[in-house]
Amino acid sequence: MGYERQADFGTPEVRSDTQVTCSIDGREVTVPAGTTVMRAAALTGGSIPKLCATDNLKQFGSCRLCLVEIDGMRGTPASCTTPVAEGMQVHTQTPKLQKLRKGVMELYISDHPLDCLTCSANNDCELQDQAAAVGLRDVRYGYEGENHLGEKPDISNPYFDFDPSKCIVCSRCVRACDEVQGTLALTIDGRGFDSKVSAGLTSDSFLSSECVSCGACVSACPTATLQEKAVKDIGKPERSVITTCAYCGVGCTFRAEMRGEQVVRMVPWKDGKANRGHSCVKGRFAWGYAQHQERVLSPMIRESIDMPWREVSWEEALSYTAREINRIRDKYGRNALGGIVSSRCTNEEGFLVQKLIRAGFGTNNVDTCARVCHSPTGYGLKTTFGTSAGTQDFDSVEDSDVMLVIGANPTDGHPVFASRMKRRLRQGAKLIVIDPRRTDLVRSPHIEADFHLPLRPGTNVAILTALAHVIVTEGLADEAFIRERCDWDEYQHWAEFVSAERNSPEFLSPVIGVDAEAIRGAARLFATGGNGAIYYGLGVTEHSQGSSTVMAIANLAMVTGNIGRRGVGVNPLRGQNNVQGACDIGSFPHELSGYRHVSDAATRALFEAEWGVPIDPEPGLRIPNMLDAATDGEFKAIYIQGEDILQSDPDTKHVMAGLAAMECVIVHDLFLNETANYAHVFLPGSTFLEKNGTFTNAERRIQPVRKVMEPLNGYEDWEVTQELARAVGLDWNYTHPSEIMDEIARLTPTFAGVNYKRLDAEGSLQWPVNDKAPDGSPIMHIDGFVRGKGKFVVTDYVPTDERTGPRFPLLLTTGRILSQYNVGAQTRRTANVVWHEEDLLEIHPTDAENRGLKSGDWVKLASRSGETTLRATVTDRVAPGVVYTTFHHPATQANVVTTDYSDWATNCPEYKVTAVQITPSNGPSEWQEDYEAQATRSRRIAGSAMEPAE
């Protein structure tokens, strides 16, 4: 599509069962009661001049441009603050209004630079447009006297500039920061003529302030006061494409605004059903990695990991890879082969990878990082509810009265949805946070959790059981819901279990580390506070009792009747953009698409008929099992698309040993990542900007990913997999990802009604989409559970085998930070490093004092598995006895200290509980130095600047 601004109706949409009809400039219009005159006029095709109004902010009424005349009403009311009334007669263009508007606009222009021809917002500026709309041709007041034209710009932010000389003090940026983002970092400082936008304290710049660089202020600005640096460097966009963000599981819709083959900016799409026109710093600005100088664009091969890489043609790389796969299969058998599906790639690409492994390699040895992070969600929710996914759409939070957030940090991991949560909290909803750390949701501007339960890492099941104990023993259970929707006998068995004294808050408090009265208060609030919604993340799943915790969460939702309507539900916040999709399309070694076990003969028959090959009825190996088999000499080759298991998976030394033992490691990615240190074949990948396909977000929303530029490596990722499949002897002839989705739909009951034509027409679809739910399913389990009756499951608390002791007295837990994403391969190659250039270890002041540490000191982080070093930051965000770090930077290799303990049901690693010791250090450890030396040697490319001279 060509470039034009997104339609702006001036004020937000109003929902009402009552309709009102009025006349605007002689045109009759019927709108919901409460709709403003401005919005009603826009709906008729009219346009009332405006500057302070925009349709994602509350009406403000300060610019005085949008005045109208209304029959029977005195004066000239502002159309943005005046609601329509039945029979109202509105006039938007009269001589009186023209004179008033022109006078107002003269005042604005008299204190504004007249540099339109050289301004980066020329022909894309609302002030310019409105000056033309009111017919302004000259300014009577002149440009002498006091003004703001000499104000110096703030260029501190790496992505946008603030030029106060062009500011008209419309307050849209301040209101966007308050109403949309919820950070409240901006304010109007001073009064009258001295009023100006300020980012925090007088001494603060945008970079040093509390601004989180979400871009809401930039989108809201009607002039060039706040503008992307890229617009100034590249110029005004000339075309745009609607696509989906490739970062977290929120799945924001963006409009990629292009000039030629260059991205000028990514603007959040107001019609995006997941983000509703909002964004975070990653999706809005951190897309520069696509053209980073370290990106590899040519295939490379080498016979040994000790040798330099050799750039080759696609034909040679694919031929070599196929020969190696066939050689290994012939020599060692098909089960010596396997592969990994990426949660960063599209549904279509993931489907082809698992199909290649099953149909081409002849094995079920396929796994995905989606199992490594969220497989307990699939197991737990399928057991209790009958489906392996969350129950609500994101809009549902608008009707929540109580939110329980456990093991999730939405403001850092899922910031756009966190903004919607904060908006609801400011409207009066209650909040319970269960987390070892004091996250920003616990306390930040204008919000504070009613209860923060800072439990000891590893005791999730215990605290959920204690909450259930209070609800059952105090008679707070929703018995009517339980009798109607759940198995009553199973409930009684479960209720007897949770009612036991050993599950009371008083008994479990010493184990959990939380005051019993606080647990009782939180339980009463959740059970009696109205619509209760539970949101959770990797702090739930990445435990040895991850599956038990998910089932305990489901128990809590069912016992309080919080399932099957808006404002309630069980909502896993997925970590990567397509974790949900990777699960859906059959990336597990034991399941085909739609979560159907490979041992089911009828399911296998469907796939065998479609693919023309037999499917092994036995489950394959998971990633840790592949690594084990490799060190045992039984597993020899692996195809890894879009995952960096050496940095992201637990027990780094075990991963290194497994990869080093293989004869052919094929890495298909954008950069020479850590895993590529042990690779023999490198196939360059394509970014989300260079491909077509779909992602499925945390709310089961299938959304289009559209190509906005040609792949710099020559192929979309699905094409690379298809070419590899052809090389190993498969007859694949897809011409577009839409054909792959058609195959998924034929084979997967929950996707039966999904196709690209519908996605293009409707924007997105939430599975299941089939004959029973032809329009999709925003809310699940409305009239009954998918499995029939909801299943209560007894979840005994079983302490993890990872225990503290004299040698390792502290507990380490890990997580993410706002500016970085997963292993950092993308965000570390953007300006986001200005906020987080290294992983830091958070340690409580008491623990730091006992070890003689202060913020900025190098410390050694040691566990039973290994050790690394990093800098410390002393903070009371963590409790005594608990330390915390991120895993975004390979220099730290934080997972060298994590263990091989995992969830009892799914083998999901226990990242969140590791017994450690912290001691002072002088800098990087010997292991880190050796690792860096090996990585440097491994990344040599023959004939390039990366190859040192002999």
XYZ file of N, CA, C and O in Angstrom, residues 720-794:
300
model
N 14.433 -22.075 2.376
C 15.681 -22.776 2.690
C 15.380 -24.205 3.135
O 16.021 -25.169 2.682
N 14.399 -24.352 4.038
C 14.032 -25.695 4.507
C 13.517 -26.546 3.361
O 13.821 -27.750 3.274
N 12.739 -25.954 2.463
C 12.232 -26.712 1.316
C 13.378 -27.166 0.420
O 13.396 -28.329 -0.042
N 14.350 -26.291 0.178
C 15.488 -26.676 -0.658
C 16.293 -27.789 -0.002
O 16.785 -28.705 -0.678
N 16.424 -27.741 1.328
C 17.125 -28.820 2.032
C 16.339 -30.126 1.922
O 16.914 -31.202 1.721
N 15.020 -30.024 2.034
C 14.176 -31.219 1.898
C 14.325 -31.838 0.511
O 14.412 -33.064 0.362
N 14.353 -30.991 -0.492
C 14.545 -31.499 -1.855
C 15.911 -32.174 -1.995
O 16.050 -33.215 -2.649
N 16.906 -31.590 -1.362
C 18.260 -32.141 -1.460
C 18.366 -33.517 -0.822
O 19.175 -34.352 -1.269
N 17.563 -33.769 0.226
C 17.609 -35.090 0.860
C 16.610 -36.058 0.226
O 16.442 -37.184 0.712
N 15.926 -35.611 -0.859
C 15.106 -36.538 -1.628
C 13.603 -36.377 -1.521
O 12.853 -37.202 -2.059
N 13.106 -35.317 -0.847
C 11.659 -35.106 -0.744
C 11.162 -34.253 -1.901
O 11.844 -33.327 -2.354
N 9.961 -34.547 -2.353
C 9.373 -33.838 -3.493
C 8.434 -32.751 -2.983
O 7.220 -32.902 -2.981
N 9.016 -31.668 -2.533
C 8.221 -30.544 -2.030
C 8.163 -29.457 -3.097
O 9.180 -29.112 -3.703
N 6.962 -28.862 -3.245
C 6.799 -27.850 -4.291
C 5.879 -26.717 -3.841
O 5.010 -26.272 -4.582
N 6.072 -26.260 -2.614
C 5.306 -25.098 -2.155
C 5.783 -23.859 -2.907
O 6.981 -23.685 -3.148
N 4.857 -22.990 -3.241
C 5.224 -21.737 -3.907
C 4.976 -20.516 -3.029
O 5.426 -19.416 -3.356
N 4.257 -20.716 -1.921
C 3.953 -19.595 -1.026
C 3.574 -20.173 0.337
O 3.000 -21.267 0.413
N 3.859 -19.453 1.435
C 3.488 -19.966 2.764
C 1.996 -20.222 2.942
O 1.608 -21.020 3.796
N 1.167 -19.577 2.142
C -0.279 -19.825 2.244
C -0.604 -21.289 1.962
O -1.544 -21.849 2.548
N 0.182 -21.926 1.099
C -0.045 -23.341 0.803
C 0.347 -24.221 1.994
O -0.275 -25.266 2.224
N 1.347 -23.798 2.733
C 1.737 -24.540 3.938
C 0.641 -24.404 4.988
O 0.285 -25.390 5.645
N 0.093 -23.198 5.148
C -1.005 -23.019 6.103
C -2.220 -23.853 5.695
O -2.913 -24.411 6.561
N -2.475 -23.962 4.413
C -3.589 -24.809 3.962
C -3.367 -26.256 4.391
O -4.312 -26.953 4.783
N -2.115 -26.717 4.335
C -1.805 -28.079 4.770
C -1.978 -28.213 6.286
O -2.530 -29.219 6.768
N -1.525 -27.222 7.023
C -1.733 -27.235 8.472
C -3.220 -27.318 8.780
O -3.658 -28.090 9.653
N -4.018 -26.537 8.078
C -5.462 -26.524 8.315
C -6.107 -27.866 7.983
O -7.029 -28.313 8.680
N -5.615 -28.524 6.933
C -6.172 -29.842 6.580
C -5.883 -30.881 7.663
O -6.679 -31.798 7.883
N -4.745 -30.739 8.317
C -4.289 -31.769 9.247
C -4.581 -31.451 10.713
O -4.420 -32.323 11.568
N -5.017 -30.219 11.013
C -5.117 -29.770 12.397
C -6.516 -29.249 12.687
O -6.887 -28.177 12.193
N -7.313 -29.971 13.455
C -8.715 -29.579 13.675
C -8.892 -28.156 14.201
O -9.838 -27.467 13.795
N -8.022 -27.683 15.073
C -8.190 -26.342 15.632
C -7.875 -25.239 14.625
O -8.244 -24.076 14.834
N -7.194 -25.584 13.524
C -6.853 -24.616 12.477
C -7.706 -24.809 11.222
O -7.438 -24.181 10.202
N -8.718 -25.635 11.288
C -9.445 -26.046 10.083
C -10.013 -24.874 9.287
O -10.094 -24.931 8.062
N -10.398 -23.794 9.962
C -10.996 -22.655 9.269
C -10.032 -21.526 8.976
O -10.454 -20.424 8.610
N -8.722 -21.782 9.133
C -7.724 -20.720 8.950
C -7.182 -20.755 7.525
O -6.796 -21.811 7.025
N -7.156 -19.628 6.868
C -6.470 -19.497 5.582
C -6.066 -18.039 5.397
O -6.529 -17.144 6.114
N -5.183 -17.796 4.450
C -4.641 -16.451 4.270
C -5.702 -15.452 3.807
O -5.627 -14.264 4.140
N -6.678 -15.915 3.034
C -7.722 -14.993 2.579
C -8.473 -14.427 3.772
O -8.751 -13.219 3.841
N -8.803 -15.294 4.729
C -9.506 -14.820 5.929
C -8.606 -13.935 6.783
O -9.052 -12.925 7.336
N -7.347 -14.307 6.913
C -6.428 -13.503 7.714
C -6.254 -12.112 7.124
O -6.194 -11.114 7.849
N -6.181 -12.033 5.801
C -6.068 -10.723 5.161
C -7.328 -9.899 5.369
O -7.271 -8.685 5.583
N -8.468 -10.554 5.340
C -9.737 -9.837 5.471
C -10.029 -9.426 6.916
O -10.543 -8.334 7.175
N -9.706 -10.304 7.868
C -10.089 -10.075 9.261
C -8.940 -9.612 10.144
O -9.156 -9.212 11.285
N -7.722 -9.679 9.649
C -6.576 -9.214 10.411
C -5.950 -10.282 11.279
O -4.725 -10.365 11.389
N -6.764 -11.115 11.918
C -6.258 -12.191 12.765
C -7.411 -13.119 13.106
O -8.586 -12.768 12.948
N -7.061 -14.319 13.566
C -8.053 -15.300 14.011
C -7.507 -15.992 15.252
O -6.302 -16.260 15.335
N -8.381 -16.268 16.209
C -7.965 -16.962 17.422
C -8.499 -18.389 17.403
O -9.698 -18.616 17.369
N -7.536 -19.349 17.410
C -7.976 -20.738 17.358
C -8.611 -21.144 18.684
O -8.309 -20.537 19.715
N -9.500 -22.157 18.669
C -9.907 -22.953 17.516
C -10.797 -22.179 16.546
O -11.675 -21.431 16.962
N -10.517 -22.406 15.253
C -11.337 -21.875 14.166
C -11.772 -23.076 13.343
O -10.985 -23.654 12.598
N -13.008 -23.491 13.512
C -13.509 -24.683 12.828
C -15.034 -24.610 12.768
O -15.616 -23.546 13.020
N -15.672 -25.710 12.431
C -17.127 -25.695 12.279
C -17.837 -25.311 13.574
O -18.883 -24.648 13.560
N -17.274 -25.709 14.712
C -17.894 -25.359 15.993
C -17.648 -23.899 16.363
O -18.429 -23.315 17.117
N -16.572 -23.338 15.871
C -16.227 -21.945 16.166
C -15.753 -21.275 14.887
O -14.568 -20.974 14.717
N -16.663 -21.029 13.937
C -16.254 -20.521 12.623
C -15.600 -19.143 12.673
O -14.816 -18.805 11.795
N -15.915 -18.344 13.688
C -15.333 -17.000 13.797
C -14.163 -16.940 14.763
O -13.675 -15.860 15.096
N -13.710 -18.105 15.229
C -12.617 -18.132 16.183
C -13.118 -18.102 17.614
O -14.330 -18.081 17.873
N -12.179 -18.078 18.558
C -12.526 -18.267 19.967
C -11.728 -17.325 20.862
O -10.735 -17.717 21.471
N -12.159 -16.068 20.982
C -11.453 -15.147 21.883
C -11.439 -15.625 23.334
O -10.445 -15.473 24.034
N -12.555 -16.205 23.778
C -12.664 -16.733 25.136
C -12.927 -18.228 25.035
O -13.808 -18.672 24.299
N -12.188 -19.018 25.807
C -12.357 -20.465 25.792
C -13.243 -20.919 26.946
O -13.395 -20.228 27.946
N -13.817 -22.115 26.792
C -14.541 -22.813 27.864
C -15.747 -22.010 28.365
O -16.030 -21.961 29.565
N -16.482 -21.396 27.446
C -17.607 -20.544 27.847
C -18.752 -21.367 28.415
O -19.262 -21.082 29.511
N -19.171 -22.384 27.717
C -20.307 -23.200 28.173
C -19.871 -24.515 28.802
O -20.693 -25.220 29.387
N -18.626 -24.842 28.670
C -18.112 -26.091 29.220
C -16.668 -26.245 28.814
O -16.192 -25.593 27.877
N -15.954 -27.096 29.519
C -14.552 -27.305 29.199
C -14.415 -28.197 27.968
O -15.271 -29.039 27.691
N -13.333 -28.013 27.252
C -13.080 -28.815 26.059
C -13.050 -30.298 26.411
O -13.525 -31.137 25.650
N -12.538 -30.635 27.584
C -12.449 -32.043 27.987
C -13.764 -32.560 28.581
O -13.856 -33.718 28.977
N -14.767 -31.701 28.649
C -16.027 -32.078 29.278
C -16.146 -31.416 30.627
O -16.498 -30.247 30.733
N -15.828 -32.135 31.679
C -15.824 -31.583 33.025
C -14.406 -31.144 33.405
O -13.425 -31.842 33.121
N -14.313 -29.991 34.055
C -13.023 -29.541 34.548
C -12.466 -30.517 35.560
O -13.199 -31.064 36.397
N -11.169 -30.736 35.500
C -10.535 -31.760 36.336
C -9.681 -31.114 37.421
O -8.703 -30.418 37.133
N -10.059 -31.299 38.680
C -9.207 -30.887 39.792
C -8.118 -31.945 39.999
O -8.407 -33.146 40.018
N -6.882 -31.485 40.141
C -5.751 -32.394 40.288
C -5.042 -32.090 41.608
O -4.719 -30.932 41.904
N -4.817 -33.113 42.388
C -4.059 -32.967 43.628
C -2.606 -32.652 43.274
O -1.979 -33.360 42.485
